[in-house]
Each structure stands twice: as structure tokens, then as C-alpha cells.
Coordinates of C-alpha atoms and ligand atoms in Angstrom, one line a residue:
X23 CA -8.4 -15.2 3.7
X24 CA -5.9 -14.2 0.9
X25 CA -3.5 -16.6 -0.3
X26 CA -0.7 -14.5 -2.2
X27 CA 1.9 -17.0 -3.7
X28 CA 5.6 -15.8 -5.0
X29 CA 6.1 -15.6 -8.5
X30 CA 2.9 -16.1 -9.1
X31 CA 2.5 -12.2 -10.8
X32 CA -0.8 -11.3 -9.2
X33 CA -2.3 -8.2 -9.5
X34 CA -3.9 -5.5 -6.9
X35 CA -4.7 -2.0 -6.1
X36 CA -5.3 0.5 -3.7
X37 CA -8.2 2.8 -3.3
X38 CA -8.6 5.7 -0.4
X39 CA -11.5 6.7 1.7
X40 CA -12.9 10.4 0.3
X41 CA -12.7 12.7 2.8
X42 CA -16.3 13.9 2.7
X43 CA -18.7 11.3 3.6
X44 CA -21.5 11.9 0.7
X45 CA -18.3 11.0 -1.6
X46 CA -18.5 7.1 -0.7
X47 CA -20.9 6.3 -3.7
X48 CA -17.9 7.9 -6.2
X49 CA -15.5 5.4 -4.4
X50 CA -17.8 2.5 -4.8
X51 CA -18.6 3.5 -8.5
X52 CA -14.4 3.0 -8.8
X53 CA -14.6 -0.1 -7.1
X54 CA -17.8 -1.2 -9.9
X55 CA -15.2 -0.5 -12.7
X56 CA -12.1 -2.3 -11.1
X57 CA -13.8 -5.7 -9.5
X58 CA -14.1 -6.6 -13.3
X59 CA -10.2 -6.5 -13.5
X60 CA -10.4 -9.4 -10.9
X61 CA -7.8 -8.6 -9.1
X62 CA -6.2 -10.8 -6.0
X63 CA -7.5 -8.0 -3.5
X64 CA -8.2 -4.4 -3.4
X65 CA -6.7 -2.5 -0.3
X66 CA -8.4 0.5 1.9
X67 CA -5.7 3.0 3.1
X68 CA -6.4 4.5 7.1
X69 CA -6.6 8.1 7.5
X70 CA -3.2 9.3 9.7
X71 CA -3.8 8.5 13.3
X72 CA -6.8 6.7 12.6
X73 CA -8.9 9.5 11.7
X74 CA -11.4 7.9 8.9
X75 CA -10.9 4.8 10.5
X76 CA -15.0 3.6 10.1
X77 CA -14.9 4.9 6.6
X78 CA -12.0 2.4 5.7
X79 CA -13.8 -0.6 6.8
X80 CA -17.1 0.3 5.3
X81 CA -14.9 0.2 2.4
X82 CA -13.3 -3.0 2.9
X83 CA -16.7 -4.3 3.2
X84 CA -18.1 -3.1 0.2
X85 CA -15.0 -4.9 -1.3
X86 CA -15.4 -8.0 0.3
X87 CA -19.1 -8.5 0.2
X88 CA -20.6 -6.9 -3.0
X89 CA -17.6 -7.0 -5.3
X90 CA -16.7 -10.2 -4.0
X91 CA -13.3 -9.7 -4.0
X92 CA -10.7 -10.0 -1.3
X93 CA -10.1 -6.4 0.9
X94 CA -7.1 -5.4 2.8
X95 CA -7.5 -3.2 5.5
X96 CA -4.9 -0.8 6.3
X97 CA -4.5 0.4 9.9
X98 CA -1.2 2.1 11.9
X99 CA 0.3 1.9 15.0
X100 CA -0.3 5.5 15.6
X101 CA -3.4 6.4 17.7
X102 CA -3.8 2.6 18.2
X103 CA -4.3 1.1 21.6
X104 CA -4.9 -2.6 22.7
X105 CA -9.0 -2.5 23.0
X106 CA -8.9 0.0 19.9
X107 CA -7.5 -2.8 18.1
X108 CA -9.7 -5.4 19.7
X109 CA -12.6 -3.6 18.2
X110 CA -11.4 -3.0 15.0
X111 CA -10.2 -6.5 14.4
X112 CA -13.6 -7.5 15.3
X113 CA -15.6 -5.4 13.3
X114 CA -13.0 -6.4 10.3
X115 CA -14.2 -10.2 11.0
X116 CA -17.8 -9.5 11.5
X117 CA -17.8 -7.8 7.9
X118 CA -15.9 -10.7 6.5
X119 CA -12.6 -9.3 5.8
X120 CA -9.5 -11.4 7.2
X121 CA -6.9 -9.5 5.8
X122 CA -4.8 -6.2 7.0
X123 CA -1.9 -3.8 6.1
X124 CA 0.1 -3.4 9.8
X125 CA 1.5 0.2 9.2
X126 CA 3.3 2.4 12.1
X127 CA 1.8 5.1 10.4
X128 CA 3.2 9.0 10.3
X129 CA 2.6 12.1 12.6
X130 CA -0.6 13.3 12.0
X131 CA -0.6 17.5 11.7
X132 CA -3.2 17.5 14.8
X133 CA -0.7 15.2 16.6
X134 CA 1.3 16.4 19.7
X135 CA 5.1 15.6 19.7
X136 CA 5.0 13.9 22.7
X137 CA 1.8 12.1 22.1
X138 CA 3.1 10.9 18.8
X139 CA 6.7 10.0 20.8
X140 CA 4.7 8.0 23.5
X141 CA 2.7 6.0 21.2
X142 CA 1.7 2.3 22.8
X143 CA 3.1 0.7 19.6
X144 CA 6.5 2.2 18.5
X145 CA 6.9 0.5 14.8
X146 CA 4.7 -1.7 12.7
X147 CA 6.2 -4.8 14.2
X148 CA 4.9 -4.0 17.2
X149 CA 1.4 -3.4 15.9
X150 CA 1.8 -7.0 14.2
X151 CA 2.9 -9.1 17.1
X152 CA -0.3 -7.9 18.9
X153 CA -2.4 -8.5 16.1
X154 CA -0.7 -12.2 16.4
X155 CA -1.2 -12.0 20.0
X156 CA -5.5 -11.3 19.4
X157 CA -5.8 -13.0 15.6
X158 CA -3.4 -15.7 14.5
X159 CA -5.6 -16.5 11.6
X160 CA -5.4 -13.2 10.0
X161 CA -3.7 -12.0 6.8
X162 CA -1.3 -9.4 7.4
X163 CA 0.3 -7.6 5.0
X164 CA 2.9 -4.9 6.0
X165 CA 5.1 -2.2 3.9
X166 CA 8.7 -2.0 1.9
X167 CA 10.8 0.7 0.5
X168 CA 12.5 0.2 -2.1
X169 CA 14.4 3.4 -2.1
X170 CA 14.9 2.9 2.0
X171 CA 12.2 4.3 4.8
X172 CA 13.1 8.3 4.8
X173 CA 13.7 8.4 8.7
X174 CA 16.2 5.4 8.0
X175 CA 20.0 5.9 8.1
X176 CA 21.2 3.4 5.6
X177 CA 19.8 0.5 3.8
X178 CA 21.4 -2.4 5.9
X179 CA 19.7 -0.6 9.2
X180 CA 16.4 -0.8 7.1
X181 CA 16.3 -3.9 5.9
X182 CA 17.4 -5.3 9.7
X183 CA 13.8 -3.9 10.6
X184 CA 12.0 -5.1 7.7
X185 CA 13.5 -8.8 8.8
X186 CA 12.3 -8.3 12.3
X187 CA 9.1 -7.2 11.2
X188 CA 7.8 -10.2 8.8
X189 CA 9.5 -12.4 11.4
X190 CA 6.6 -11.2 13.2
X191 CA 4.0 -12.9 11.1
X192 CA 3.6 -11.2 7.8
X193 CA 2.7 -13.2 5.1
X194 CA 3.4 -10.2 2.0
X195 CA 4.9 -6.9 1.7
X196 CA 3.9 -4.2 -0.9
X197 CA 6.3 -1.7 -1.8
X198 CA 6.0 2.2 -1.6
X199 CA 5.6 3.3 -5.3
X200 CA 9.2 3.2 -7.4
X201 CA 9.5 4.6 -10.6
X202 CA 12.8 2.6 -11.6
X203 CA 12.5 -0.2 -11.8
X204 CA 16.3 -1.6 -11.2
X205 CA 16.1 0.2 -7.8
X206 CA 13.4 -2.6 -7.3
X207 CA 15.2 -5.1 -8.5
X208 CA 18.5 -4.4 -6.4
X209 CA 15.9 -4.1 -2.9
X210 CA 15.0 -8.0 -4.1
X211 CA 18.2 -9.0 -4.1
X212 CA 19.1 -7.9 -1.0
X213 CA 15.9 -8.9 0.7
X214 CA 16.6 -12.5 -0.3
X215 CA 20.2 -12.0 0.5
X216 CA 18.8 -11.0 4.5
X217 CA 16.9 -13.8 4.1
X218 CA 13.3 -12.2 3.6
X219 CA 11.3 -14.9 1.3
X220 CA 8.0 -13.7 1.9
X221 CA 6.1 -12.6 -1.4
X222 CA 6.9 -8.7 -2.6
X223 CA 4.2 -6.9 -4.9
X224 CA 5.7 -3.9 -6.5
X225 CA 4.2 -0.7 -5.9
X226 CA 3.1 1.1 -9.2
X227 CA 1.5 4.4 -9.4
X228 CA 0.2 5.7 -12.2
X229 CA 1.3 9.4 -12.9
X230 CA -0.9 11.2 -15.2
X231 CA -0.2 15.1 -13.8
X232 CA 2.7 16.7 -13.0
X233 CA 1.2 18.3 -9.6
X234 CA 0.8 14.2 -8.9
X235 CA 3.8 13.8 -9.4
X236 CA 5.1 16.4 -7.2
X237 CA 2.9 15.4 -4.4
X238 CA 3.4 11.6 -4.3
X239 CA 7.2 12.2 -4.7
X240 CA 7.1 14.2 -1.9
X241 CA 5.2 12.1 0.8
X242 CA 7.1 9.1 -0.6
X243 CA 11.0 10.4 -1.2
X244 CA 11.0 8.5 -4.5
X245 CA 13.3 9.3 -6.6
X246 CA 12.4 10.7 -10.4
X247 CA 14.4 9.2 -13.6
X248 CA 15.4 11.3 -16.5
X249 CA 13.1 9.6 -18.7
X250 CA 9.7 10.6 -16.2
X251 CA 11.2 13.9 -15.8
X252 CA 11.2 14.8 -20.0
X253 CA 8.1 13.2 -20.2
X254 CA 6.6 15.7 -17.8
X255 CA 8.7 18.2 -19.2
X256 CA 7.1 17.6 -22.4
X257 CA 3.7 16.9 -21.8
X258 CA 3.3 18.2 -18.5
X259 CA 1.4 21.0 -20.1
X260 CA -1.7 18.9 -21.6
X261 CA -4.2 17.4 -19.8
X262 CA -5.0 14.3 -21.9
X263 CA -1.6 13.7 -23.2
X264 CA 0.1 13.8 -20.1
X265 CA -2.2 11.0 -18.9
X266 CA -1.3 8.8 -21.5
X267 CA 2.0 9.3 -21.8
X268 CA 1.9 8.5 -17.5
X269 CA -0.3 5.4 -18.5
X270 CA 2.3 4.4 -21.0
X271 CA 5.1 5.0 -18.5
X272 CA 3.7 2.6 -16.2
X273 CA 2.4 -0.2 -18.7
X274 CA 6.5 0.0 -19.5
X275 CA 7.4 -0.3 -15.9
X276 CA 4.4 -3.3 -15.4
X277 CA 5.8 -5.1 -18.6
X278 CA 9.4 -5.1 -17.5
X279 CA 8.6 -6.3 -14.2
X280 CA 6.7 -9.4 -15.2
X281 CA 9.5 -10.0 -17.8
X282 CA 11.8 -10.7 -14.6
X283 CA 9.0 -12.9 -13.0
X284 CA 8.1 -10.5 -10.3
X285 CA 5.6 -12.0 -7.3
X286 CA 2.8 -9.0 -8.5
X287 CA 2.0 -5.7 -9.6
X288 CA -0.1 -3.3 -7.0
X289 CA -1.8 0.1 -8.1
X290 CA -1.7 2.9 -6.3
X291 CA -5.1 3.8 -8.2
X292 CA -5.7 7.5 -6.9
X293 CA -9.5 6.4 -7.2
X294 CA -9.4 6.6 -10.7
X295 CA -10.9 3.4 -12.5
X296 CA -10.5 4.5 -16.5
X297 CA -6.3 5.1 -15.8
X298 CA -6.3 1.6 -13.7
X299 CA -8.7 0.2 -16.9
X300 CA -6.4 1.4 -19.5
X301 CA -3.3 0.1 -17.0
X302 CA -4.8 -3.5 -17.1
X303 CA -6.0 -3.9 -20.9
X304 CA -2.5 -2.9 -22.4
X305 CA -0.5 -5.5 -20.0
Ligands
FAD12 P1 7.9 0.7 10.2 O1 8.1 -0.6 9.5 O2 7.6 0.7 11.6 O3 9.3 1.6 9.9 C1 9.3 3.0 10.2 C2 10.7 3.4 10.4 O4 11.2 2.9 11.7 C3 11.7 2.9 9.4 O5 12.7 3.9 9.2 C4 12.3 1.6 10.0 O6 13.6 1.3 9.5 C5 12.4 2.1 11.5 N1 12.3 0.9 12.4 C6 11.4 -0.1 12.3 N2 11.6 -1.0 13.4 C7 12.6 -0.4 14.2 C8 13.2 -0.7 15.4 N3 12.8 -1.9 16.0 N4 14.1 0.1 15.9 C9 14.4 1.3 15.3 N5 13.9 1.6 14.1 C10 13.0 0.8 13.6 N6 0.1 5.6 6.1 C11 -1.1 5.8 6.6 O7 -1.2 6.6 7.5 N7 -2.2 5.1 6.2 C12 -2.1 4.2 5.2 O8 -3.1 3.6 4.9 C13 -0.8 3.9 4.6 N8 -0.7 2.9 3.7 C14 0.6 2.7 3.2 C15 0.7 1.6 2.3 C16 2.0 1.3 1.7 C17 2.1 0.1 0.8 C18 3.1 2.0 2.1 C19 4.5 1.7 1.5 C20 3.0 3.1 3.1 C21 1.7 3.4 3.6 N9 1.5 4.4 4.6 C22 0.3 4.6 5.1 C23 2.7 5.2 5.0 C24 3.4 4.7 6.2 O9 2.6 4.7 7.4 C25 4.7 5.5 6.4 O10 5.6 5.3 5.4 C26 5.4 5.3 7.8 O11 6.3 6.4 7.9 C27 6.1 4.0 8.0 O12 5.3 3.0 8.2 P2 5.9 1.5 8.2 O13 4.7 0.6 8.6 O14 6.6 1.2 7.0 O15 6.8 1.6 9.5

């Protein structure tokens, strides 16, 4: 089982299950390249509603067993039931793998309005006092945002919930990706000021297209700083040096934040091993 410690500055990342099944072998051919980084753990997102849900703890497994290095699981409260959870819990444990991200998890498109309205658990805390309730000896792991959940009205009203929620049992919260840093350092402050003292690894995510960036800053809401948007603006239109200039964009983010003794660094990889590579030599 994982033992993150605060300000400790470890170091993990996040892969995703491909969607087609025959692409596992390019996701464990990622996972080759990046158990050499060493990190603390490697996490496996959960398709939306659980679709995918086999895939992520093959994944995890792979992790675990043959890299030898620690896996998260992520799973959500949507589309989860009691015995659904049961099994998946024991099928995590069979493989090995103690550790999981709780998420509530979003609408997926397929969804019904009222089926996702009538869900069994409403929010991730929910999810997590029944993974107590089954496993007391699991990790659990469970999300932030530093730039406040979109479907919350204010800050104070989100950070009541995220209180509620690791009061649940979590034992480490990641944070959605941020690409300013001082909005991460202001959520710190007033997570410790709500009395939140759980570790808190900053989510970093590489941005080495501008269609990526579009994308992740729409799923997330994060907001973009004048200095990202000229650097897209200038090199938006060149393939290799608008990846470095991203990799160099994060390595600046990654060096501030372990000049202000941050718990750890997580990478949103995108499945791509040579960005996360370059990511980890130059820090
Ligand atoms: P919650 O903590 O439940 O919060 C959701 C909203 O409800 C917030 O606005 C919160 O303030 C509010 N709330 C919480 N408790 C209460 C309460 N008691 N009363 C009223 N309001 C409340 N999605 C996937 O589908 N698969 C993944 O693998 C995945 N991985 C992720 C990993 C990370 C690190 C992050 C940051 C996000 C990930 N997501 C993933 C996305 C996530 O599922 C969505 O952001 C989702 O909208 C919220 O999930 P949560 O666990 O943060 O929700």
C-alpha cells in the first residue's frame, strides 16, 4: 500500500486506458519507458460511468506487478453500486493493487438525466465511506481543484466538501491540472486554513499542442495565463517547437513548485513517455 508523506516532493503520473482494446501493448510500452522514472505510483483513469472499467485494472496490474511500481486505480461514483464495488475492490486486491482514486465521476453522454440524478452514490464522499465501510486497509486517494469544482458556487462552499470528503478517509488529494502556479499556492493556504492536512500533489500537464490545450482547458475550466497563451500564440503553429516550448513551460512550473516545498508533482502524461522523459531529466 502507498505511503505518500507531506513535503516529501514525490513524483507520479497518470496514464489512460486506449479506447480500442489491441492498443493496450502501446500503453504498456509507455508504462516500459516511465517505470524507469521510479515514480511513487502511476495512476489508471476509469472510463465515465465505468465504461472501460476491466481495462483500467488490467492496467493497474501491469503497473503493480511487472513494473513493480505502486498503481492507483481510479473509479467514480457514477454507475457504481454496492456489489459493483464489492467486485471491483476484490479484483483490485486479487491483482495486488491497494490503492484507489474515489471520484463522483461526470454524466456520461449515454447517460439518462434521471439515471445520472438517481445515482446510489451522490458525491465522492459517499463512494469513500463505503469503500471504508468494505476495505479499511485501502489507500484512497480522491480529487482537488484548485481553481474550484465548475458545478461549485464559491470557493468556501467547495472547500466545505473537500473537508467532508477526506474526513471520510482519504489519505492524499491530487489536484485537477493548474497552469498558475500562485492559484495553487493560494488553494494551499486555504486548505490548511479549513484544516485539511492531508498530503496535496499538484496536478501538472504537459501542453505540447494547442488543440490540447483547448481540450483539457475545456473539460477542466482551468484558466490560461498570458505567458501560456503567447507561447501558443507563438509556436502554436510548429509541431516540434511547440512541444518544447510546452515541456519547458511545465519544467518552469515543476521547478517553482519544489522551490516552495510542495508535497509532489503528478503528470497528467497523455500516454506519452518521451514528453514525461524530457519532464523528469530537466527537473
Ligand atoms: P466531488 O468531490 O463529489 O465533488 C463534485 C461537486 O459536488 C463539487 O462541486 C463539490 O463541491 C460538490 N459536492 C461535494 N460534496 C457535496 C455535498 N455533500 N453536497 C453538495 N455538493 C457537494 N473522471 C472520470 O470519469 N474518470 C477518471 O478517472 C477521473 N480522474 C480524475 C482525476 C483527477 C485528479 C481529477 C481532478 C478529476 C478526475 N476525473 C475523472 C473528473 C471528475 O470525475 C470530475 O471532475 C467530477 O465532476 C467531480 O469528481 P469529484 O470526485 O471531484 O467530485
Amino acid at each position: 500500500m502507498l505511503n505518500i508523506k507531506k513535503n516529501e516532493m514525490g513524483f507520479s503520473c497518470e496514464v489512460f486506458p486506449p479506447k480500442r482494446n489491441d492498443d493496450i501493448y502501446e500503453v504498456y510500452k509507455t508504462l516500459d519507458e516511465l517505470k524507469l522514472l521510479k515514480p511513487d505510483f502511476i495512476s489508471v483513469t476509469y472510463g465515465a460511468g465505468g465504461s472501460n472499467s476491466k481495462k483500467t485494472a488490467t492496467i493497474a496490474a501491469y503497473i503493480q506487478n511487472i513494473c513493480e511500481v505502486e498503481a492507483i486505480a481510479h473509479m467514480t461514483a457514477v454507475g457504481m453500486d454496492e456489489a459493483t464495488l464489492r467486485a471491483i475492490l476484490f479484483e483490485l486486491k486479487k491483482k495486488g493493487i491497494n490503492n484507489v482514486l474515489a471520484l463522483r465521476g461526470d454524466k456520461p453522454k449515454a447517460m439518462l438525466d434521471e439515471e445520472f440524478e438517481n445515482r446510489i452514490y451522490r458525491y465522492a464522499s459517499d463512494l469513500i465511506k463505503e469503500i471504508r465501510k468494505q476495505e479499511k486497509d485501502m489507500f484512497v486517494a480522491a480529487a482537488c481543484y484548485p481553481e474550484i469544482h465548475p458545478e461549485s458556487a464559491n470557493r468556501k462552499e467547495d472547500i466545505e466538501h473537500l473537508k467532508y470528503k477526506v474526513d471520510q478517509g482519504v489519505n492524499c488529494l491530487i489536484s485537477q491540472m493548474f497552469f498558475d502556479n500562485n492559484v495553487f499556492y493560494s488553494f494551499l493556504e486555504d486548505l490548511r486554513a479549513a484544516g485539511i492536512n492531508v498530503p496535496v500533489l499538484a496536478g501538472i500537464m504537459p501542453v505540447t499542442t494547442a488543440k490540447q490545450l483547448g481540450t483539457s482547458v475545456q473539460l477542466s475550466g482551468s484558466s490560461v495565463p498570458n505567458e501560456l497563451s503567447s507561447i501558443i500564440a507563438k509556436y502554436g503553429g510548429d509541431a516540434d517547437d511547440m512541444k518544447k516550448a510546452g515541456i519547458d513551460y511545465a519544467v518552469g512550473q515543476i521547478e517553482d513548485l519544489k522551490k516552495n516545498g510542495v508535497d509532489g508533482i503528478h503528470l497528467y502524461t497523455m500516454n506519452k513517455a518521451d514528453v514525461t522523459m524530457a519532464i523528469y531529466e530537466a527537473v
